[in-house]
């Protein structure tokens, strides 16, 4: 809450802490919640969106302005308690204090919705009593009056609960409550001493460093201890995961970090990190590591998503969660199976358990969104500004597009109309707000009308508002609409009339949702509620890095699309003391540093491949065109090139394509020409078991050749580890450019106007990253040997060649005969070839 009056800061010390005692900081709100909350998951606290929070601030200010002269607002307070193990610093902000001849009144203000029960929340009373104690302690008062004021945001009606407390009673309540939290803090400190002792004696888990690995580990340690950001490109085989994790543990033991987040985009990245931490634990390290698994995967009962209203694991959760947290912490390495087992023993929600336990561990392994997504990030971790976090961002090249998704949002008239039809009889007031919002969406011109749009469209109805800080918007034409690829309309302005209508709808939706009533439409209404909140948050972020996209087929879709996520990522990374961005492919590194929010003085590190370059043969067929308009003409040539490679030696192969359609067309012709070759095909929306079966087929004891057809940038294009004979060669068809679409074209135009590299930023650099990642599947260890065939004449152009890794040894092959010659020469130079692996071409 912003300060309205001059801030008074009060620091109290029960005793002077010893220099060696760590200080743990916690807000009054969080301490009270942890120590005293009881009952079920859900309720009003789960439905406080950004609009509700803003209204709450304004409500606080109205109450404060109504108070008499001498009323002090927004007093920052802090109180420290020392134990033999640690110092607990409790901080907060008193909403108001009034001192007069009648005594001292401490006021705590809360805002509520239309369905408030008109009873005071015990947790709110606890917060108010904490503030009463802290102020009375400082002023040596024998008693104070504590007032809890509720403001109903629907009716603007205040309700006051007032009670006088003696200092003795406040002290007893304060000591009893803080003792609960202090017990956990002391146990945490005992654990940290044990952890630190084990890590200080921990040696690097391998006999020797790989080439470049020590350099990466040292750079990581220096960054984690000293602060700042490191962008590190460490090719396959460097051992980048252990090179990031090992120094992060050393930084924890040195007292430079309080907690580490290992952030990854894929399940396989999570599994690799879990294995590394497990190996370090086996080597003697005492570490508490927790993996956060998505609610949709954890909270499933009898095949259906858990309903918080009826789920026995949610009902009474807070009555049982503390023993469950202790049980989980005793397991130390807290993975999904551990959470499921602990939640079963204690009958608590496994997902909520993972979030609560995550506050007490040393390392959190999770998806990017738990740190970077403004909708779902772990607020409980980042409420304390003095916490020293280290972010380890694995496969950081994936974060660019993921961040664009997280910072963008969309509204669809179809979704709104569907929910409106479901609720119109049960919640008619909410249905009416949805009708108004849907009608507003339909005021936007249809894309087919783009050619006829005149400047007076913007004059008749103010559909957009501009950002005065945006030069693009300042220079925009009077007509805000521009027609784009596929008939979409775009504008560099924010829709003006949508936010107020969304806020109205959210207020009514919140009022019903907090009642936790069962209904067939509840899940659909809840999803729409989250969409609305996301859209409003994106409206708050909207600036010159955004564009509005309007599409209409059967429904109107309005999308706020983030073109450049760098400024938002920079703000989020400021929550951490240090951030390591590492990947096998960060070329060109300036591009990734720019888009990931880096600064010119951030450290860059690019390592060479640790493997002998002669172990990988990179063949370029530069005579075949694979761009969209030529694919039909060159399909036979592509299939012949692939066939020549796979007939060169029995084994397992992967062939990558830029799209599923291109993959399917090529695969069908390949099957016709090479019926004796076993084929696997990646399909959209494969289940987890289907993905596992696909990879399991790539066995090292192959009786016959296997060819897997996959897409670039997909689940088999990076992050998989097919060591040795499990994969002996790969083919990449095309330069991997993302599909041409409205978003990519807008990104191209945006960056072209800023740095003159629009096409590279939107298409070339992301495309070649996919290519390099796919090539990286072939050589996974020091003894691996393999071939890569790149098919596209553009691979011979300097624009693409300068993005190749330096260790690639290139050989051009213009036809099947030259391909056959090159592969026979390469395989003939193997130190030894098994008799079963003789040439079959």
PDB file of C-alpha atoms in Angstrom, residues 337-587:
ATOM      1  CA  UNK A 337       5.740 -39.134  -5.744  1.00  0.00           C
ATOM      2  CA  UNK A 338       6.839 -37.873  -2.316  1.00  0.00           C
ATOM      3  CA  UNK A 339       4.173 -35.143  -2.323  1.00  0.00           C
ATOM      4  CA  UNK A 340       1.511 -37.632  -3.344  1.00  0.00           C
ATOM      5  CA  UNK A 341       2.545 -40.041  -0.581  1.00  0.00           C
ATOM      6  CA  UNK A 342       2.704 -37.337   2.120  1.00  0.00           C
ATOM      7  CA  UNK A 343      -0.613 -35.830   1.064  1.00  0.00           C
ATOM      8  CA  UNK A 344      -2.177 -39.277   1.280  1.00  0.00           C
ATOM      9  CA  UNK A 345      -0.849 -39.857   4.792  1.00  0.00           C
ATOM     10  CA  UNK A 346      -2.094 -36.495   6.065  1.00  0.00           C
ATOM     11  CA  UNK A 347      -5.102 -36.025   3.767  1.00  0.00           C
ATOM     12  CA  UNK A 348      -4.026 -32.619   2.457  1.00  0.00           C
ATOM     13  CA  UNK A 349      -3.989 -31.113  -1.036  1.00  0.00           C
ATOM     14  CA  UNK A 350      -0.662 -32.119  -2.650  1.00  0.00           C
ATOM     15  CA  UNK A 351      -0.352 -28.970  -4.748  1.00  0.00           C
ATOM     16  CA  UNK A 352      -1.003 -26.584  -1.881  1.00  0.00           C
ATOM     17  CA  UNK A 353       1.348 -28.672   0.250  1.00  0.00           C
ATOM     18  CA  UNK A 354       4.100 -28.192  -2.333  1.00  0.00           C
ATOM     19  CA  UNK A 355       3.652 -24.414  -2.231  1.00  0.00           C
ATOM     20  CA  UNK A 356       3.616 -24.249   1.571  1.00  0.00           C
ATOM     21  CA  UNK A 357       6.621 -26.546   1.912  1.00  0.00           C
ATOM     22  CA  UNK A 358       8.537 -24.603  -0.735  1.00  0.00           C
ATOM     23  CA  UNK A 359       9.049 -21.763   1.750  1.00  0.00           C
ATOM     24  CA  UNK A 360      11.190 -24.024   3.953  1.00  0.00           C
ATOM     25  CA  UNK A 361      13.479 -25.710   1.406  1.00  0.00           C
ATOM     26  CA  UNK A 362      16.861 -24.741  -0.031  1.00  0.00           C
ATOM     27  CA  UNK A 363      16.069 -25.284  -3.702  1.00  0.00           C
ATOM     28  CA  UNK A 364      12.819 -25.074  -5.666  1.00  0.00           C
ATOM     29  CA  UNK A 365      12.681 -26.795  -9.061  1.00  0.00           C
ATOM     30  CA  UNK A 366       9.806 -25.489 -11.141  1.00  0.00           C
ATOM     31  CA  UNK A 367       8.572 -24.281 -14.486  1.00  0.00           C
ATOM     32  CA  UNK A 368       9.381 -20.747 -15.636  1.00  0.00           C
ATOM     33  CA  UNK A 369       5.880 -19.539 -14.915  1.00  0.00           C
ATOM     34  CA  UNK A 370       6.206 -19.897 -11.134  1.00  0.00           C
ATOM     35  CA  UNK A 371       8.708 -17.033 -11.207  1.00  0.00           C
ATOM     36  CA  UNK A 372       7.963 -15.084 -14.395  1.00  0.00           C
ATOM     37  CA  UNK A 373       4.218 -15.341 -15.066  1.00  0.00           C
ATOM     38  CA  UNK A 374       2.405 -12.316 -13.537  1.00  0.00           C
ATOM     39  CA  UNK A 375      -0.719 -14.449 -13.138  1.00  0.00           C
ATOM     40  CA  UNK A 376       0.654 -17.423 -11.196  1.00  0.00           C
ATOM     41  CA  UNK A 377       4.112 -16.546  -9.860  1.00  0.00           C
ATOM     42  CA  UNK A 378       4.841 -17.532  -6.259  1.00  0.00           C
ATOM     43  CA  UNK A 379       3.993 -14.287  -4.506  1.00  0.00           C
ATOM     44  CA  UNK A 380       4.570 -15.826  -1.095  1.00  0.00           C
ATOM     45  CA  UNK A 381       8.283 -16.054  -1.883  1.00  0.00           C
ATOM     46  CA  UNK A 382       8.814 -12.563  -3.215  1.00  0.00           C
ATOM     47  CA  UNK A 383       6.912 -10.553  -0.614  1.00  0.00           C
ATOM     48  CA  UNK A 384      10.122 -10.140   1.417  1.00  0.00           C
ATOM     49  CA  UNK A 385      12.395  -7.642  -0.344  1.00  0.00           C
ATOM     50  CA  UNK A 386      15.528  -8.618   1.579  1.00  0.00           C
ATOM     51  CA  UNK A 387      15.448 -12.307   0.613  1.00  0.00           C
ATOM     52  CA  UNK A 388      18.480 -13.243  -1.489  1.00  0.00           C
ATOM     53  CA  UNK A 389      17.423 -15.510  -4.322  1.00  0.00           C
ATOM     54  CA  UNK A 390      19.428 -17.135  -7.057  1.00  0.00           C
ATOM     55  CA  UNK A 391      17.636 -17.973 -10.325  1.00  0.00           C
ATOM     56  CA  UNK A 392      19.142 -20.751 -12.445  1.00  0.00           C
ATOM     57  CA  UNK A 393      17.358 -20.495 -15.820  1.00  0.00           C
ATOM     58  CA  UNK A 394      17.889 -23.734 -17.728  1.00  0.00           C
ATOM     59  CA  UNK A 395      17.606 -23.815 -21.550  1.00  0.00           C
ATOM     60  CA  UNK A 396      17.193 -20.044 -21.389  1.00  0.00           C
ATOM     61  CA  UNK A 397      16.587 -19.737 -25.142  1.00  0.00           C
ATOM     62  CA  UNK A 398      13.068 -21.090 -24.478  1.00  0.00           C
ATOM     63  CA  UNK A 399      12.238 -18.241 -22.122  1.00  0.00           C
ATOM     64  CA  UNK A 400      11.925 -15.614 -24.888  1.00  0.00           C
ATOM     65  CA  UNK A 401       8.778 -17.039 -26.482  1.00  0.00           C
ATOM     66  CA  UNK A 402       7.445 -18.343 -23.165  1.00  0.00           C
ATOM     67  CA  UNK A 403       7.721 -14.827 -21.735  1.00  0.00           C
ATOM     68  CA  UNK A 404       5.788 -13.402 -24.687  1.00  0.00           C
ATOM     69  CA  UNK A 405       3.000 -15.866 -23.900  1.00  0.00           C
ATOM     70  CA  UNK A 406       3.034 -15.066 -20.185  1.00  0.00           C
ATOM     71  CA  UNK A 407       2.919 -11.306 -20.740  1.00  0.00           C
ATOM     72  CA  UNK A 408       0.169 -11.497 -23.397  1.00  0.00           C
ATOM     73  CA  UNK A 409      -3.541 -12.183 -22.972  1.00  0.00           C
ATOM     74  CA  UNK A 410      -6.710 -12.618 -24.982  1.00  0.00           C
ATOM     75  CA  UNK A 411     -10.476 -12.180 -24.780  1.00  0.00           C
ATOM     76  CA  UNK A 412     -12.911 -14.154 -26.911  1.00  0.00           C
ATOM     77  CA  UNK A 413     -16.566 -13.343 -27.368  1.00  0.00           C
ATOM     78  CA  UNK A 414     -17.147 -17.089 -27.768  1.00  0.00           C
ATOM     79  CA  UNK A 415     -15.927 -17.847 -24.222  1.00  0.00           C
ATOM     80  CA  UNK A 416     -17.917 -14.950 -22.797  1.00  0.00           C
ATOM     81  CA  UNK A 417     -21.117 -15.954 -24.603  1.00  0.00           C
ATOM     82  CA  UNK A 418     -20.768 -19.598 -23.542  1.00  0.00           C
ATOM     83  CA  UNK A 419     -20.481 -18.707 -19.855  1.00  0.00           C
ATOM     84  CA  UNK A 420     -23.236 -16.113 -20.142  1.00  0.00           C
ATOM     85  CA  UNK A 421     -25.631 -18.764 -21.428  1.00  0.00           C
ATOM     86  CA  UNK A 422     -24.681 -21.109 -18.582  1.00  0.00           C
ATOM     87  CA  UNK A 423     -25.247 -18.606 -15.766  1.00  0.00           C
ATOM     88  CA  UNK A 424     -28.083 -16.373 -16.965  1.00  0.00           C
ATOM     89  CA  UNK A 425     -30.701 -18.084 -14.801  1.00  0.00           C
ATOM     90  CA  UNK A 426     -28.539 -18.630 -11.723  1.00  0.00           C
ATOM     91  CA  UNK A 427     -26.482 -15.414 -11.690  1.00  0.00           C
ATOM     92  CA  UNK A 428     -28.492 -12.984 -13.874  1.00  0.00           C
ATOM     93  CA  UNK A 429     -26.586  -9.914 -12.695  1.00  0.00           C
ATOM     94  CA  UNK A 430     -23.296 -11.434 -13.824  1.00  0.00           C
ATOM     95  CA  UNK A 431     -24.839 -12.578 -17.098  1.00  0.00           C
ATOM     96  CA  UNK A 432     -25.877  -8.980 -17.852  1.00  0.00           C
ATOM     97  CA  UNK A 433     -22.306  -7.728 -17.357  1.00  0.00           C
ATOM     98  CA  UNK A 434     -21.071 -10.421 -19.750  1.00  0.00           C
ATOM     99  CA  UNK A 435     -23.676  -9.399 -22.353  1.00  0.00           C
ATOM    100  CA  UNK A 436     -22.425  -5.813 -22.183  1.00  0.00           C
ATOM    101  CA  UNK A 437     -18.827  -6.940 -22.554  1.00  0.00           C
ATOM    102  CA  UNK A 438     -19.622  -9.205 -25.497  1.00  0.00           C
ATOM    103  CA  UNK A 439     -21.510  -6.361 -27.184  1.00  0.00           C
ATOM    104  CA  UNK A 440     -18.496  -4.094 -26.735  1.00  0.00           C
ATOM    105  CA  UNK A 441     -16.245  -6.652 -28.432  1.00  0.00           C
ATOM    106  CA  UNK A 442     -18.593  -6.675 -31.405  1.00  0.00           C
ATOM    107  CA  UNK A 443     -18.133  -2.936 -31.834  1.00  0.00           C
ATOM    108  CA  UNK A 444     -14.706  -3.584 -33.317  1.00  0.00           C
ATOM    109  CA  UNK A 445     -14.736  -3.618 -37.141  1.00  0.00           C
ATOM    110  CA  UNK A 446     -14.651  -6.966 -38.881  1.00  0.00           C
ATOM    111  CA  UNK A 447     -11.269  -7.603 -40.573  1.00  0.00           C
ATOM    112  CA  UNK A 448     -13.086  -7.877 -43.897  1.00  0.00           C
ATOM    113  CA  UNK A 449     -14.035  -4.218 -43.479  1.00  0.00           C
ATOM    114  CA  UNK A 450     -10.401  -3.144 -43.182  1.00  0.00           C
ATOM    115  CA  UNK A 451     -10.163  -1.781 -46.691  1.00  0.00           C
ATOM    116  CA  UNK A 452     -13.186   0.409 -46.029  1.00  0.00           C
ATOM    117  CA  UNK A 453     -12.157   1.712 -42.626  1.00  0.00           C
ATOM    118  CA  UNK A 454     -11.954   5.460 -42.615  1.00  0.00           C
ATOM    119  CA  UNK A 455     -10.502   7.833 -40.086  1.00  0.00           C
ATOM    120  CA  UNK A 456     -13.903   8.718 -38.672  1.00  0.00           C
ATOM    121  CA  UNK A 457     -14.218   5.243 -37.110  1.00  0.00           C
ATOM    122  CA  UNK A 458     -11.947   6.347 -34.321  1.00  0.00           C
ATOM    123  CA  UNK A 459     -13.815   9.642 -34.004  1.00  0.00           C
ATOM    124  CA  UNK A 460     -17.314   8.164 -33.690  1.00  0.00           C
ATOM    125  CA  UNK A 461     -16.386   5.820 -30.823  1.00  0.00           C
ATOM    126  CA  UNK A 462     -13.187   6.090 -28.838  1.00  0.00           C
ATOM    127  CA  UNK A 463     -12.275   2.415 -29.115  1.00  0.00           C
ATOM    128  CA  UNK A 464      -8.647   2.884 -28.167  1.00  0.00           C
ATOM    129  CA  UNK A 465      -6.547   4.860 -25.740  1.00  0.00           C
ATOM    130  CA  UNK A 466      -2.954   5.720 -26.448  1.00  0.00           C
ATOM    131  CA  UNK A 467       0.110   5.575 -24.248  1.00  0.00           C
ATOM    132  CA  UNK A 468       1.641   9.029 -24.159  1.00  0.00           C
ATOM    133  CA  UNK A 469       5.093   7.539 -23.650  1.00  0.00           C
ATOM    134  CA  UNK A 470       4.982   5.565 -26.900  1.00  0.00           C
ATOM    135  CA  UNK A 471       6.473   7.274 -29.920  1.00  0.00           C
ATOM    136  CA  UNK A 472       4.854   4.686 -32.178  1.00  0.00           C
ATOM    137  CA  UNK A 473       1.436   5.518 -30.814  1.00  0.00           C
ATOM    138  CA  UNK A 474       2.075   9.254 -30.874  1.00  0.00           C
ATOM    139  CA  UNK A 475       2.873   8.963 -34.565  1.00  0.00           C
ATOM    140  CA  UNK A 476      -0.026   6.643 -35.339  1.00  0.00           C
ATOM    141  CA  UNK A 477      -2.460   7.676 -38.015  1.00  0.00           C
ATOM    142  CA  UNK A 478      -5.903   8.912 -37.039  1.00  0.00           C
ATOM    143  CA  UNK A 479      -7.325   5.524 -37.995  1.00  0.00           C
ATOM    144  CA  UNK A 480      -5.997   3.098 -35.353  1.00  0.00           C
ATOM    145  CA  UNK A 481      -6.487  -0.045 -37.459  1.00  0.00           C
ATOM    146  CA  UNK A 482      -3.957  -1.704 -39.730  1.00  0.00           C
ATOM    147  CA  UNK A 483      -4.732  -4.819 -41.734  1.00  0.00           C
ATOM    148  CA  UNK A 484      -2.253  -7.660 -41.344  1.00  0.00           C
ATOM    149  CA  UNK A 485      -1.552 -11.109 -42.737  1.00  0.00           C
ATOM    150  CA  UNK A 486      -4.622 -13.355 -42.620  1.00  0.00           C
ATOM    151  CA  UNK A 487      -7.026 -10.434 -42.428  1.00  0.00           C
ATOM    152  CA  UNK A 488      -6.331  -9.507 -38.804  1.00  0.00           C
ATOM    153  CA  UNK A 489      -6.622  -5.910 -37.654  1.00  0.00           C
ATOM    154  CA  UNK A 490      -3.956  -4.458 -35.407  1.00  0.00           C
ATOM    155  CA  UNK A 491      -3.421  -1.304 -33.414  1.00  0.00           C
ATOM    156  CA  UNK A 492      -0.613   0.014 -31.245  1.00  0.00           C
ATOM    157  CA  UNK A 493      -3.199   1.338 -28.797  1.00  0.00           C
ATOM    158  CA  UNK A 494      -4.981  -0.261 -25.868  1.00  0.00           C
ATOM    159  CA  UNK A 495      -8.751  -0.843 -26.191  1.00  0.00           C
ATOM    160  CA  UNK A 496     -10.329   1.945 -24.138  1.00  0.00           C
ATOM    161  CA  UNK A 497     -13.728   0.608 -23.101  1.00  0.00           C
ATOM    162  CA  UNK A 498     -12.891  -2.992 -22.208  1.00  0.00           C
ATOM    163  CA  UNK A 499     -11.173  -2.594 -18.796  1.00  0.00           C
ATOM    164  CA  UNK A 500     -14.126  -0.906 -16.998  1.00  0.00           C
ATOM    165  CA  UNK A 501     -16.553  -3.541 -18.297  1.00  0.00           C
ATOM    166  CA  UNK A 502     -14.203  -6.344 -17.259  1.00  0.00           C
ATOM    167  CA  UNK A 503     -13.861  -4.828 -13.787  1.00  0.00           C
ATOM    168  CA  UNK A 504     -17.649  -4.735 -13.433  1.00  0.00           C
ATOM    169  CA  UNK A 505     -17.906  -8.371 -14.477  1.00  0.00           C
ATOM    170  CA  UNK A 506     -15.118  -9.430 -12.118  1.00  0.00           C
ATOM    171  CA  UNK A 507     -16.768  -7.788  -9.152  1.00  0.00           C
ATOM    172  CA  UNK A 508     -19.965  -9.770  -9.662  1.00  0.00           C
ATOM    173  CA  UNK A 509     -18.058 -12.985 -10.456  1.00  0.00           C
ATOM    174  CA  UNK A 510     -15.973 -12.656  -7.278  1.00  0.00           C
ATOM    175  CA  UNK A 511     -19.104 -12.189  -5.220  1.00  0.00           C
ATOM    176  CA  UNK A 512     -20.472 -15.547  -6.373  1.00  0.00           C
ATOM    177  CA  UNK A 513     -17.187 -17.476  -6.439  1.00  0.00           C
ATOM    178  CA  UNK A 514     -16.302 -16.688  -2.820  1.00  0.00           C
ATOM    179  CA  UNK A 515     -19.439 -18.513  -1.720  1.00  0.00           C
ATOM    180  CA  UNK A 516     -17.853 -21.778  -2.952  1.00  0.00           C
ATOM    181  CA  UNK A 517     -21.181 -23.068  -4.194  1.00  0.00           C
ATOM    182  CA  UNK A 518     -21.286 -26.166  -6.350  1.00  0.00           C
ATOM    183  CA  UNK A 519     -22.609 -25.678  -9.896  1.00  0.00           C
ATOM    184  CA  UNK A 520     -22.119 -27.294 -13.278  1.00  0.00           C
ATOM    185  CA  UNK A 521     -20.801 -24.020 -14.662  1.00  0.00           C
ATOM    186  CA  UNK A 522     -18.425 -23.217 -11.785  1.00  0.00           C
ATOM    187  CA  UNK A 523     -15.254 -24.406 -13.553  1.00  0.00           C
ATOM    188  CA  UNK A 524     -16.101 -22.480 -16.751  1.00  0.00           C
ATOM    189  CA  UNK A 525     -16.886 -19.346 -14.744  1.00  0.00           C
ATOM    190  CA  UNK A 526     -13.640 -19.727 -12.795  1.00  0.00           C
ATOM    191  CA  UNK A 527     -11.587 -20.036 -15.980  1.00  0.00           C
ATOM    192  CA  UNK A 528     -13.239 -16.927 -17.411  1.00  0.00           C
ATOM    193  CA  UNK A 529     -12.530 -15.132 -14.127  1.00  0.00           C
ATOM    194  CA  UNK A 530      -8.817 -15.930 -14.477  1.00  0.00           C
ATOM    195  CA  UNK A 531      -8.857 -14.821 -18.133  1.00  0.00           C
ATOM    196  CA  UNK A 532     -10.358 -11.491 -17.138  1.00  0.00           C
ATOM    197  CA  UNK A 533      -7.768 -10.983 -14.414  1.00  0.00           C
ATOM    198  CA  UNK A 534      -4.985 -11.811 -16.850  1.00  0.00           C
ATOM    199  CA  UNK A 535      -6.356  -9.354 -19.395  1.00  0.00           C
ATOM    200  CA  UNK A 536      -6.526  -6.551 -16.832  1.00  0.00           C
ATOM    201  CA  UNK A 537      -2.973  -7.250 -15.665  1.00  0.00           C
ATOM    202  CA  UNK A 538      -1.790  -7.077 -19.248  1.00  0.00           C
ATOM    203  CA  UNK A 539      -3.628  -3.780 -19.680  1.00  0.00           C
ATOM    204  CA  UNK A 540      -1.558  -2.445 -16.778  1.00  0.00           C
ATOM    205  CA  UNK A 541       1.649  -3.538 -18.538  1.00  0.00           C
ATOM    206  CA  UNK A 542       0.640  -2.278 -21.985  1.00  0.00           C
ATOM    207  CA  UNK A 543       3.216   0.095 -23.492  1.00  0.00           C
ATOM    208  CA  UNK A 544       5.210   0.567 -26.693  1.00  0.00           C
ATOM    209  CA  UNK A 545       6.241  -3.116 -26.557  1.00  0.00           C
ATOM    210  CA  UNK A 546       2.652  -4.278 -27.095  1.00  0.00           C
ATOM    211  CA  UNK A 547       0.189  -4.466 -29.960  1.00  0.00           C
ATOM    212  CA  UNK A 548      -3.547  -5.147 -30.042  1.00  0.00           C
ATOM    213  CA  UNK A 549      -4.646  -7.832 -32.510  1.00  0.00           C
ATOM    214  CA  UNK A 550      -8.302  -8.205 -33.524  1.00  0.00           C
ATOM    215  CA  UNK A 551      -9.471 -11.351 -35.279  1.00  0.00           C
ATOM    216  CA  UNK A 552     -12.944 -12.440 -36.226  1.00  0.00           C
ATOM    217  CA  UNK A 553     -14.240 -15.654 -37.693  1.00  0.00           C
ATOM    218  CA  UNK A 554     -17.205 -17.029 -35.777  1.00  0.00           C
ATOM    219  CA  UNK A 555     -16.223 -14.968 -32.725  1.00  0.00           C
ATOM    220  CA  UNK A 556     -14.345 -11.751 -31.987  1.00  0.00           C
ATOM    221  CA  UNK A 557     -10.922 -12.253 -30.403  1.00  0.00           C
ATOM    222  CA  UNK A 558      -8.999  -9.304 -28.960  1.00  0.00           C
ATOM    223  CA  UNK A 559      -5.410 -10.113 -28.079  1.00  0.00           C
ATOM    224  CA  UNK A 560      -2.876  -7.937 -26.280  1.00  0.00           C
ATOM    225  CA  UNK A 561       0.382  -9.321 -27.647  1.00  0.00           C
ATOM    226  CA  UNK A 562       3.805  -8.670 -26.124  1.00  0.00           C
ATOM    227  CA  UNK A 563       6.310  -8.032 -28.897  1.00  0.00           C
ATOM    228  CA  UNK A 564       9.347  -7.514 -26.674  1.00  0.00           C
ATOM    229  CA  UNK A 565       9.390  -9.107 -23.178  1.00  0.00           C
ATOM    230  CA  UNK A 566      12.775  -7.711 -22.145  1.00  0.00           C
ATOM    231  CA  UNK A 567      11.670  -4.905 -19.831  1.00  0.00           C
ATOM    232  CA  UNK A 568       9.252  -7.164 -17.930  1.00  0.00           C
ATOM    233  CA  UNK A 569      11.861  -9.900 -17.560  1.00  0.00           C
ATOM    234  CA  UNK A 570      14.349  -7.339 -16.262  1.00  0.00           C
ATOM    235  CA  UNK A 571      11.911  -6.214 -13.571  1.00  0.00           C
ATOM    236  CA  UNK A 572      11.253  -9.785 -12.481  1.00  0.00           C
ATOM    237  CA  UNK A 573      14.936 -10.707 -12.416  1.00  0.00           C
ATOM    238  CA  UNK A 574      15.487  -7.780 -10.055  1.00  0.00           C
ATOM    239  CA  UNK A 575      13.714  -9.903  -7.422  1.00  0.00           C
ATOM    240  CA  UNK A 576      16.813 -12.087  -7.357  1.00  0.00           C
ATOM    241  CA  UNK A 577      20.316 -11.309  -6.206  1.00  0.00           C
ATOM    242  CA  UNK A 578      21.743 -13.255  -9.136  1.00  0.00           C
ATOM    243  CA  UNK A 579      20.448 -14.862 -12.321  1.00  0.00           C
ATOM    244  CA  UNK A 580      22.206 -17.463 -14.463  1.00  0.00           C
ATOM    245  CA  UNK A 581      20.849 -17.828 -17.995  1.00  0.00           C
ATOM    246  CA  UNK A 582      22.415 -20.927 -19.518  1.00  0.00           C
ATOM    247  CA  UNK A 583      21.762 -23.047 -22.579  1.00  0.00           C
ATOM    248  CA  UNK A 584      23.499 -25.144 -25.189  1.00  0.00           C
ATOM    249  CA  UNK A 585      22.475 -22.557 -27.791  1.00  0.00           C
ATOM    250  CA  UNK A 586      22.517 -18.823 -27.100  1.00  0.00           C
ATOM    251  CA  UNK A 587      23.747 -17.648 -30.497  1.00  0.00           C
TER     252      UNK A 587
END
